[in-house]
PDB file of C-alpha atoms in Angstrom:
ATOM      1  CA  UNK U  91       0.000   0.000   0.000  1.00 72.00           C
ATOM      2  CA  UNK U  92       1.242   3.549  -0.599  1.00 79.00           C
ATOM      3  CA  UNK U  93       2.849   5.317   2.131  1.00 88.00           C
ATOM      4  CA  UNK U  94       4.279   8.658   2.476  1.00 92.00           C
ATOM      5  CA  UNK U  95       7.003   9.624   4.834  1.00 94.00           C
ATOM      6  CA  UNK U  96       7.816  12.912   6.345  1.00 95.00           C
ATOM      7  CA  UNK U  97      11.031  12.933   8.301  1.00 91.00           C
ATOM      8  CA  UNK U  98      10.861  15.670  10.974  1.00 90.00           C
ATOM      9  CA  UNK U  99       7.383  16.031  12.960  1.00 91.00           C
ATOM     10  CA  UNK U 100       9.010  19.773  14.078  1.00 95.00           C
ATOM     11  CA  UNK U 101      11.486  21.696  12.060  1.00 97.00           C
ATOM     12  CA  UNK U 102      12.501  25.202  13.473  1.00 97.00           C
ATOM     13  CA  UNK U 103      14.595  27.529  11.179  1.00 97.00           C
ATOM     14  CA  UNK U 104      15.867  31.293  11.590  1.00 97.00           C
ATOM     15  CA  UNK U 105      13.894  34.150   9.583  1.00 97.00           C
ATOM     16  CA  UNK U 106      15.724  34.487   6.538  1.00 97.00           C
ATOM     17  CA  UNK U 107      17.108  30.644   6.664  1.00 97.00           C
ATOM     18  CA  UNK U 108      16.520  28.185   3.808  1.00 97.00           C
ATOM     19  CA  UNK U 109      13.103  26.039   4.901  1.00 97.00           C
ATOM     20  CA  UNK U 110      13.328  22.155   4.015  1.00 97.00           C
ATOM     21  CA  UNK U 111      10.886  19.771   4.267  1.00 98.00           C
ATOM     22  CA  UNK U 112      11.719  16.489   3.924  1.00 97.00           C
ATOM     23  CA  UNK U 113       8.644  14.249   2.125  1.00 97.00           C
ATOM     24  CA  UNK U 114       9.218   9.909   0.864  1.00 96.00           C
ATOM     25  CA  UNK U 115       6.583   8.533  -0.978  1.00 93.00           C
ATOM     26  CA  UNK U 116       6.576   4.313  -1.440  1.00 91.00           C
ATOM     27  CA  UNK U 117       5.486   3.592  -4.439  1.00 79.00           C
ATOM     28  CA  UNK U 118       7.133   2.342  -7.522  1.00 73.00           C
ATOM     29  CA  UNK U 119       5.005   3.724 -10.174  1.00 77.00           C
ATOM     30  CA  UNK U 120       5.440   7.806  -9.776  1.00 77.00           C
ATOM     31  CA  UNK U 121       2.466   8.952  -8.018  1.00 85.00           C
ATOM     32  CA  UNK U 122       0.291  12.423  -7.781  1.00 89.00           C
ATOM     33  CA  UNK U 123       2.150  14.408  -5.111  1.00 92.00           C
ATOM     34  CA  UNK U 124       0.671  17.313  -3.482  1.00 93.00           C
ATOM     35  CA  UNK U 125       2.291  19.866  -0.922  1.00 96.00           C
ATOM     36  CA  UNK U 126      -0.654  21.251   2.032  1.00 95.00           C
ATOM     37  CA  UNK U 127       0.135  23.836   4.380  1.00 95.00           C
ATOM     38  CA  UNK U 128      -2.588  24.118   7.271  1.00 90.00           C
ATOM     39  CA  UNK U 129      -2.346  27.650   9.461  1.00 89.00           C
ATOM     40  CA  UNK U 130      -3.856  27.411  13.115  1.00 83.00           C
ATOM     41  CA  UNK U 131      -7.860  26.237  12.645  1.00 74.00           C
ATOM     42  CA  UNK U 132      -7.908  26.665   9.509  1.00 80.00           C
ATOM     43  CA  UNK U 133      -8.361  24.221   6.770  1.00 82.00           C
ATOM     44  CA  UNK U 134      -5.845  22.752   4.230  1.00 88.00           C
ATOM     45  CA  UNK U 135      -4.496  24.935   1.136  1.00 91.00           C
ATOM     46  CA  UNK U 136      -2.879  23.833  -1.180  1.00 91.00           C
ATOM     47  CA  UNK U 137       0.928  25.160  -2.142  1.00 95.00           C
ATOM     48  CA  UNK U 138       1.915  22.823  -5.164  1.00 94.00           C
ATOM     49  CA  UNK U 139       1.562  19.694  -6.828  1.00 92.00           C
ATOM     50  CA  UNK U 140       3.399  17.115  -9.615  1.00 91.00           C
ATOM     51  CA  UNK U 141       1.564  15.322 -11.734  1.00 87.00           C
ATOM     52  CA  UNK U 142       3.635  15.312 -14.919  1.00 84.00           C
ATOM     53  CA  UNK U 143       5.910  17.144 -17.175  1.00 86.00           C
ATOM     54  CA  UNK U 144       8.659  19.243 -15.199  1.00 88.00           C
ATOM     55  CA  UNK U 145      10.265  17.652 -11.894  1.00 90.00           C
ATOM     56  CA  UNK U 146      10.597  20.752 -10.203  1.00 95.00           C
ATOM     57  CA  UNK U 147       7.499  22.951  -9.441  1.00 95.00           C
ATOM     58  CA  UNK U 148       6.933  26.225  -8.074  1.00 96.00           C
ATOM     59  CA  UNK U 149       4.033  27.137  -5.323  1.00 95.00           C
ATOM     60  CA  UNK U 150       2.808  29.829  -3.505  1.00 94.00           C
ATOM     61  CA  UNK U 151       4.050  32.234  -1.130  1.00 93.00           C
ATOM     62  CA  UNK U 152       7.716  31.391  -2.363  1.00 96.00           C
ATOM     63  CA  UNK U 153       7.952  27.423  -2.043  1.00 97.00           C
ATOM     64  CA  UNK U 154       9.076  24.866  -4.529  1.00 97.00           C
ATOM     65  CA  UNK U 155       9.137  21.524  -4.813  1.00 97.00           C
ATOM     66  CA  UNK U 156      11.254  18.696  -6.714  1.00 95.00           C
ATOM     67  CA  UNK U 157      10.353  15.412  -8.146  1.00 94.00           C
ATOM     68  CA  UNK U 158      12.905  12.755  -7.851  1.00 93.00           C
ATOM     69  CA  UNK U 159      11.950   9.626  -9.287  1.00 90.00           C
ATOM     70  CA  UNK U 160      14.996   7.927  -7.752  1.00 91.00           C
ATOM     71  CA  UNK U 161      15.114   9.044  -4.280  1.00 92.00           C
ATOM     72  CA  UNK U 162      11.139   8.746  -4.130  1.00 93.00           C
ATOM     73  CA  UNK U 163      11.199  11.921  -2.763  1.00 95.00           C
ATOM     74  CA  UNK U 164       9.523  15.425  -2.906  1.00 96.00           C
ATOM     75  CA  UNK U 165      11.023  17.945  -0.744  1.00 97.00           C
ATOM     76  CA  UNK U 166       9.448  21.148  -0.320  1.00 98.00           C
ATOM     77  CA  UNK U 167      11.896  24.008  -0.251  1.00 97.00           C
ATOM     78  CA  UNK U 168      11.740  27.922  -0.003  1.00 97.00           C
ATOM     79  CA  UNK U 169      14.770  29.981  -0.270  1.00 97.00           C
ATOM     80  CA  UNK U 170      14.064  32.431   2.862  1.00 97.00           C
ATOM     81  CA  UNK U 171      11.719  31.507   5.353  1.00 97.00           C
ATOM     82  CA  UNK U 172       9.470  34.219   6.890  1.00 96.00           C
ATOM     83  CA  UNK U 173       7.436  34.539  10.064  1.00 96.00           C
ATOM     84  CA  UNK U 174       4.384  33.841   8.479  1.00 95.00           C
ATOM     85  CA  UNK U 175       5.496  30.507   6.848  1.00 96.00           C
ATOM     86  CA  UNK U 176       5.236  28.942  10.665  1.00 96.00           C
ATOM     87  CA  UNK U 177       2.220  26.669  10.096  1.00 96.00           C
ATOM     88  CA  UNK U 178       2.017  23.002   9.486  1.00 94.00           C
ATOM     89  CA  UNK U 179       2.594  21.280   6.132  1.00 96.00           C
ATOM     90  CA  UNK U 180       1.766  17.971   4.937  1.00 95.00           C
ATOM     91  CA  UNK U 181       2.693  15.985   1.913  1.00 96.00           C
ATOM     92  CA  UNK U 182       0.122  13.966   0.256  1.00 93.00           C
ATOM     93  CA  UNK U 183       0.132  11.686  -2.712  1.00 91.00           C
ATOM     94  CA  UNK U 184      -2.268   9.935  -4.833  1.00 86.00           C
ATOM     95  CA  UNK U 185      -2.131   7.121  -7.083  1.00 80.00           C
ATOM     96  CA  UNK U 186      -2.778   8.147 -10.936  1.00 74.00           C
ATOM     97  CA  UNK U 187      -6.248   7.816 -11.420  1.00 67.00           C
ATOM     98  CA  UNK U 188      -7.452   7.370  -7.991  1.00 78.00           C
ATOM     99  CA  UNK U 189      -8.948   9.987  -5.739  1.00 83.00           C
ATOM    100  CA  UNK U 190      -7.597   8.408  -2.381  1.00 85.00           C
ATOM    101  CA  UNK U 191      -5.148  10.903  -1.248  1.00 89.00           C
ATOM    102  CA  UNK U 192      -2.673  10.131   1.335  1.00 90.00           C
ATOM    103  CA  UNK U 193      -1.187  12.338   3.565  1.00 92.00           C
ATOM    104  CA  UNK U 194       1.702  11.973   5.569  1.00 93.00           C
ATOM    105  CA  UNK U 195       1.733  12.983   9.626  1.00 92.00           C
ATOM    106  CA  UNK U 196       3.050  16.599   9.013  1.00 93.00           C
ATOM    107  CA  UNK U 197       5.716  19.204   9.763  1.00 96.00           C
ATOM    108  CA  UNK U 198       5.331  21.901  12.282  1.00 95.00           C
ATOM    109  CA  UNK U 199       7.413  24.400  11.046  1.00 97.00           C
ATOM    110  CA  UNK U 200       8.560  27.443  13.428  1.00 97.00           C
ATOM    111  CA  UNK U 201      10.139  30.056  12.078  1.00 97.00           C
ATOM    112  CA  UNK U 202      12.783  31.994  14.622  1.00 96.00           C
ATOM    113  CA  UNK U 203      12.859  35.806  14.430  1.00 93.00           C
TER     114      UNK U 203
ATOM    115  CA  UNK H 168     -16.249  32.812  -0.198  1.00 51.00           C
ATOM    116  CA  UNK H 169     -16.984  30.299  -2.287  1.00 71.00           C
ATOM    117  CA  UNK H 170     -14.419  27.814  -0.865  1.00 88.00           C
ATOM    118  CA  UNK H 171     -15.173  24.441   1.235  1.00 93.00           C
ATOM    119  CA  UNK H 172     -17.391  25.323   4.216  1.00 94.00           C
ATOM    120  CA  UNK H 173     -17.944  22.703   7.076  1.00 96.00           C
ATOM    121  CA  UNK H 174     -19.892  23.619  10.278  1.00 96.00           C
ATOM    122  CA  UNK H 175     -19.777  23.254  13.144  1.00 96.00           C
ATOM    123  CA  UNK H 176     -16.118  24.493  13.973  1.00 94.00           C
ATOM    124  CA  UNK H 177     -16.036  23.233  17.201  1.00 96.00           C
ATOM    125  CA  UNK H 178     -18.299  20.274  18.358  1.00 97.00           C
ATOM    126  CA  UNK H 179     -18.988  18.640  22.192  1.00 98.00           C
ATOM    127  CA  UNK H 180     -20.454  16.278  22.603  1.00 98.00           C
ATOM    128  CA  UNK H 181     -20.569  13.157  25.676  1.00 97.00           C
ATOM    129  CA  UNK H 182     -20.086   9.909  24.853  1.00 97.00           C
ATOM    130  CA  UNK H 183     -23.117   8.264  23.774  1.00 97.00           C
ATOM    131  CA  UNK H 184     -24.197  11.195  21.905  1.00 98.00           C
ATOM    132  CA  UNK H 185     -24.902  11.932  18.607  1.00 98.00           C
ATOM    133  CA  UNK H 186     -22.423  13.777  16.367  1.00 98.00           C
ATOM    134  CA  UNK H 187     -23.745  15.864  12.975  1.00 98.00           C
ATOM    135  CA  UNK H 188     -20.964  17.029  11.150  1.00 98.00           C
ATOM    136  CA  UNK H 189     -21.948  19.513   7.778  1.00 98.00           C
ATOM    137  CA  UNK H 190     -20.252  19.695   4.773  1.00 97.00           C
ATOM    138  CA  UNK H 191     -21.325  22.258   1.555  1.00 97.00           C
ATOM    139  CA  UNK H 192     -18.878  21.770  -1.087  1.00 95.00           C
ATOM    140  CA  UNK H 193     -17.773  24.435  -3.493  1.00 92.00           C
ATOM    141  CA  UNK H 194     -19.329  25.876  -5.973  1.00 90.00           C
ATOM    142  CA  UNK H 195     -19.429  23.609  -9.001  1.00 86.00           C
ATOM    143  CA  UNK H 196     -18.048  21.220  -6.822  1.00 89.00           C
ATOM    144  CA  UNK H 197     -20.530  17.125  -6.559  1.00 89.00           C
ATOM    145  CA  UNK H 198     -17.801  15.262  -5.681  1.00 92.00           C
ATOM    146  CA  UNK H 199     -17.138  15.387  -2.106  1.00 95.00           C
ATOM    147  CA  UNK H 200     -14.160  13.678   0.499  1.00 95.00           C
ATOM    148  CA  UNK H 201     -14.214  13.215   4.510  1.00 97.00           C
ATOM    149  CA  UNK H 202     -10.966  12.988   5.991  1.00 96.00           C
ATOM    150  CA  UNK H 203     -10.220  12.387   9.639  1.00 96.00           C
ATOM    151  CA  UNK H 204      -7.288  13.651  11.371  1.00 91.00           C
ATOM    152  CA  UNK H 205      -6.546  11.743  14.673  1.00 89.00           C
ATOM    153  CA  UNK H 206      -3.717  13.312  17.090  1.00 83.00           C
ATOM    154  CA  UNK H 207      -0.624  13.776  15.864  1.00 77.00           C
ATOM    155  CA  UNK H 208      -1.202  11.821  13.046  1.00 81.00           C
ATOM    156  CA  UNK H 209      -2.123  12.656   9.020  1.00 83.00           C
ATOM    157  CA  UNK H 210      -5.536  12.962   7.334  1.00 90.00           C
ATOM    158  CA  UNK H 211      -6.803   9.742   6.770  1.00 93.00           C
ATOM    159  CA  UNK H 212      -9.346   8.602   3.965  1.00 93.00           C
ATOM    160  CA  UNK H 213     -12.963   7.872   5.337  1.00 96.00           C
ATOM    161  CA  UNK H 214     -15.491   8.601   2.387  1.00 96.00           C
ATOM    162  CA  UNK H 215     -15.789   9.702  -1.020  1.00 94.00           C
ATOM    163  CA  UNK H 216     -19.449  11.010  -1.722  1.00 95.00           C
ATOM    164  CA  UNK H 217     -21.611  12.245  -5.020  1.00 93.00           C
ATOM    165  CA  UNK H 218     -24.695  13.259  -4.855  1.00 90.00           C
ATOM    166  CA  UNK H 219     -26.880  10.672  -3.690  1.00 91.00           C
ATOM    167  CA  UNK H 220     -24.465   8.231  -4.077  1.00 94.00           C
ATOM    168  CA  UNK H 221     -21.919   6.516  -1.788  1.00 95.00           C
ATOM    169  CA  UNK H 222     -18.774   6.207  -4.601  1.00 92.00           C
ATOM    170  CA  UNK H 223     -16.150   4.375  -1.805  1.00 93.00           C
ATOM    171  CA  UNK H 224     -16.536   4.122   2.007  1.00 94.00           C
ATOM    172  CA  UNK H 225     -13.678   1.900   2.409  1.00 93.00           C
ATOM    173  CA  UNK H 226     -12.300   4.150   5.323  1.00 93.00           C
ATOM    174  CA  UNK H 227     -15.677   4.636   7.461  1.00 95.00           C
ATOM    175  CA  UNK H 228     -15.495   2.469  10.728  1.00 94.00           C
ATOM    176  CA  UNK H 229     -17.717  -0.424  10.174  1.00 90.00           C
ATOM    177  CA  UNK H 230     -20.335   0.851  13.064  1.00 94.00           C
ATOM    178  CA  UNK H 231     -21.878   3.580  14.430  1.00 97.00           C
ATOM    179  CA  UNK H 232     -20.393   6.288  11.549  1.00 97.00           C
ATOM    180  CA  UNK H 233     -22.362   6.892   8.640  1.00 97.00           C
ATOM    181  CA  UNK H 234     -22.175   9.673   5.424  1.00 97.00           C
ATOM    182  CA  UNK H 235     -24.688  11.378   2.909  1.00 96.00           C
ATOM    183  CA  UNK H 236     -25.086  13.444   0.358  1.00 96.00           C
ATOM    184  CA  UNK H 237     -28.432  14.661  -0.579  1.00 93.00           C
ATOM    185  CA  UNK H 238     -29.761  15.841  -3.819  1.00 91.00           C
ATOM    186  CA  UNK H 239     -30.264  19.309  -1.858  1.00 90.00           C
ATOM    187  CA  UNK H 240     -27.914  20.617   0.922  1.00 92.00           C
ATOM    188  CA  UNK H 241     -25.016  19.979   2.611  1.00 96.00           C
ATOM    189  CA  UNK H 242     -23.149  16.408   2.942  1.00 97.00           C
ATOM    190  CA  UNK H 243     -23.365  15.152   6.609  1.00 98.00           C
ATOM    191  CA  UNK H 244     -21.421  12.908   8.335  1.00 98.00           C
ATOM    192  CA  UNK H 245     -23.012  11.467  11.143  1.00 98.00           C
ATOM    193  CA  UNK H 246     -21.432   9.466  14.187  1.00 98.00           C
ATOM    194  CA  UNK H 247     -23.600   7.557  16.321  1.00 97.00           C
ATOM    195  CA  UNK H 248     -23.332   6.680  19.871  1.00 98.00           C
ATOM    196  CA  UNK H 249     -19.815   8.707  20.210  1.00 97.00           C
ATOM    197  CA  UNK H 250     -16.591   7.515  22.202  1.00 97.00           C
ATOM    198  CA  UNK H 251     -13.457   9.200  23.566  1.00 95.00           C
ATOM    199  CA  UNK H 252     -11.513   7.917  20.513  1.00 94.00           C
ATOM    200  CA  UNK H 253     -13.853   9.605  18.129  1.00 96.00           C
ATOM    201  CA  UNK H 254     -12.121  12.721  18.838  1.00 96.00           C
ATOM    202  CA  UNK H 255     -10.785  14.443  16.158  1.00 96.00           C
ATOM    203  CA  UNK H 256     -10.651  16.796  13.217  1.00 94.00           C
ATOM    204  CA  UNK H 257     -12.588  16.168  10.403  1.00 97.00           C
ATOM    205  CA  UNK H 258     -12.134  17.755   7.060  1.00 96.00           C
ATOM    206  CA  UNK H 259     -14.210  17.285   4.120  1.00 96.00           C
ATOM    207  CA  UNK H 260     -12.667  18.210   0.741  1.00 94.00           C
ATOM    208  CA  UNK H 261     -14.488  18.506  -3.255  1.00 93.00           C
ATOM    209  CA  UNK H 262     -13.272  18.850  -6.121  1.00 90.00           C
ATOM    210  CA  UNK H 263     -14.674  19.216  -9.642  1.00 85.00           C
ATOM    211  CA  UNK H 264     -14.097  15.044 -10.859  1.00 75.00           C
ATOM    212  CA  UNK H 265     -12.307  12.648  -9.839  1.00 65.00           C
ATOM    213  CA  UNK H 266      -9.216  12.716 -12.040  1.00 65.00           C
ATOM    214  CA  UNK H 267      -5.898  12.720  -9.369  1.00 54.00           C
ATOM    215  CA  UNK H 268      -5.106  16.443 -11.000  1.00 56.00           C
ATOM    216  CA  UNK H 269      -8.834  17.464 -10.146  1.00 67.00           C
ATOM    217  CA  UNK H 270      -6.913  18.369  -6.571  1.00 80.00           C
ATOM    218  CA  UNK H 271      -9.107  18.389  -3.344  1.00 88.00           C
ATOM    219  CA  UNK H 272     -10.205  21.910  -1.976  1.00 90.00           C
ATOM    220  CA  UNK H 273     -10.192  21.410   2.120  1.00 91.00           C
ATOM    221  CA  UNK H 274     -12.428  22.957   4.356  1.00 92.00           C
ATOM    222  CA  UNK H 275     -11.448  24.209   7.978  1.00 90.00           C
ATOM    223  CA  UNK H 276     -12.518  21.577   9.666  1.00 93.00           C
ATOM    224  CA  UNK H 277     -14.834  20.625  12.587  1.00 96.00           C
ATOM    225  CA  UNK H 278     -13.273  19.616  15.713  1.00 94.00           C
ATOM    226  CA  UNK H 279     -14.752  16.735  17.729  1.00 97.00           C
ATOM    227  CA  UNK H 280     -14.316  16.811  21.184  1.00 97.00           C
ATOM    228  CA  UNK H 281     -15.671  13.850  23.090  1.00 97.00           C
ATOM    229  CA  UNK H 282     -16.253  14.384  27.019  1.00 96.00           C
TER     230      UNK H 282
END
C-alpha cells in the first residue's frame, strides 16, 4: 500500500534561513504528489503539486518543490523563510487515477525571528 | 467565499451522543471527500461522496459512523453513539471530478471533542 514519509514532525529555522521539508513517498510507479500547508484552525491549502511534465514545481508564497523519481522523494523548499510561513505542512500523494489521497503525519514548522 | 465550508467548527459532545458534522462543497463542486485527522497523526481517507451516491466508504469504521449526500444541501457525516476515541478533526474536501489532477479543496474543519 502507498505510504508517504515525512522525516521531521518539528522543524525550526531562523527568519531568513533556507526552509526544508523532507517528504518519501513508497510507491514504484510515480504517483500524484501534493504539498498542504494548514495555518492554526484553519483548513488545508494547497501550495503545489506534480503530476507530470517538469520535476521541479513552483508554489505559492515562495515554495518549490522537486520530483525525484529515484530518491522517491519530494522535498518542499523555499529559499528564505518568513514569520508567516510557521504553520504546518503535509505531503500527500495519490495514485494516478485514484482519488484516495494520502497524507503523511506533518511538519510543524517554526520560524525563529 | 466560495471555498469548502464545514460547520460546526467546534463540536462537544458526551459519549453516547450523537455527532452531525456539515459539509457544503464548493461551488461547481458534486464530488465530495471526509478525511479524519486523529492526534498527531495525518488525514486519513474515510469517504468519497456524489450526490446521492456513496462512490467508496472503504475508510468509514464499520459501526456507528455513517455519510450522505443529498440531492439538496449539505453532505453530513453522522457518528452515532460517540466515544473518547472519536475525537478528532474532520475535514471534508471537493473537487470538480475525480481525475488525481482534479486536486481536493479542504475545508477548515470541525473539531470533535468527546467528554
Amino acid at each position: 500500500a502507498q505510504s508517504v514519509t515525512q522525516l521531521g514532525s518539528h522543524v525550526s529555522v531562523s527568519e531568513g534561513a533556507l526552509v526544508l521539508l523532507r517528504c518519501n513517498y513508497s510507491s514504484s510507479v510515480p504517483p500524484y504528489l501534493f504539498w498542504y500547508v494548514q495555518y492554526p484552525n484553519q483548513g488545508l491549502q494547497l501550495l503545489l503539486k506534480y503530476t507530470t511534465g517538469a520535476t521541479l514545481v513552483k508554489g505559492i508564497n515562495g515554495f518549490e518543490a522537486e520530483f525525484k523519481k529515484s530518491e522517491t522523494s519530494f522535498h518542499l523548499t523555499k529559499p528564505s523563510a518568513h514569520m508567516s510561513d510557521a504553520a504546518e505542512y503535509f505531503c500527500a500523494v495519490s495514485d494516478r487515477g485514484t482519488y484516495k489521497y494520502i497524507f503523511g503525519t506533518g511538519t510543524r514548522l517554526k520560524v525563529l525571528a | 467565499n466560495a471555498g469548502v465550508m464545514q460547520n460546526p467548527r467546534h463540536l462537544v459532545r458526551r459519549r453516547g451522543q450523537e455527532a452531525r458534522l456539515r459539509c457544503s462543497p464548493m461551488k461547481g463542486h458534486s464530488h465530495v471527500y471526509w478525511y479524519r485527522q486523529l492526534p498527531e497523526e495525518g488525514l486519513k481517507f474515510m469517504v468519497y461522496l456524489q450526490k446521492e451516491n456513496i462512490i467508496d466508504e472503504s475508510g468509514m469504521p464499520k459501526e456507528r459512523f455513517s455519510a450522505e449526500f443529498p440531492k439538496e444541501g449539505p453532505s453530513i457525516l453522522r457518528i452515532q453513539q460517540v466515544v473518547r476515541g472519536d475525537s478528532a478533526a474532520y475535514f471534508c474536501a471537493s473537487s470538480q471530478g475525480t481525475e488525481s489532477s482534479y486536486e481536493q479543496y479542504f475545508g477548515p474543519g470541525t473539531r470533535l471533542t468527546v467528554t
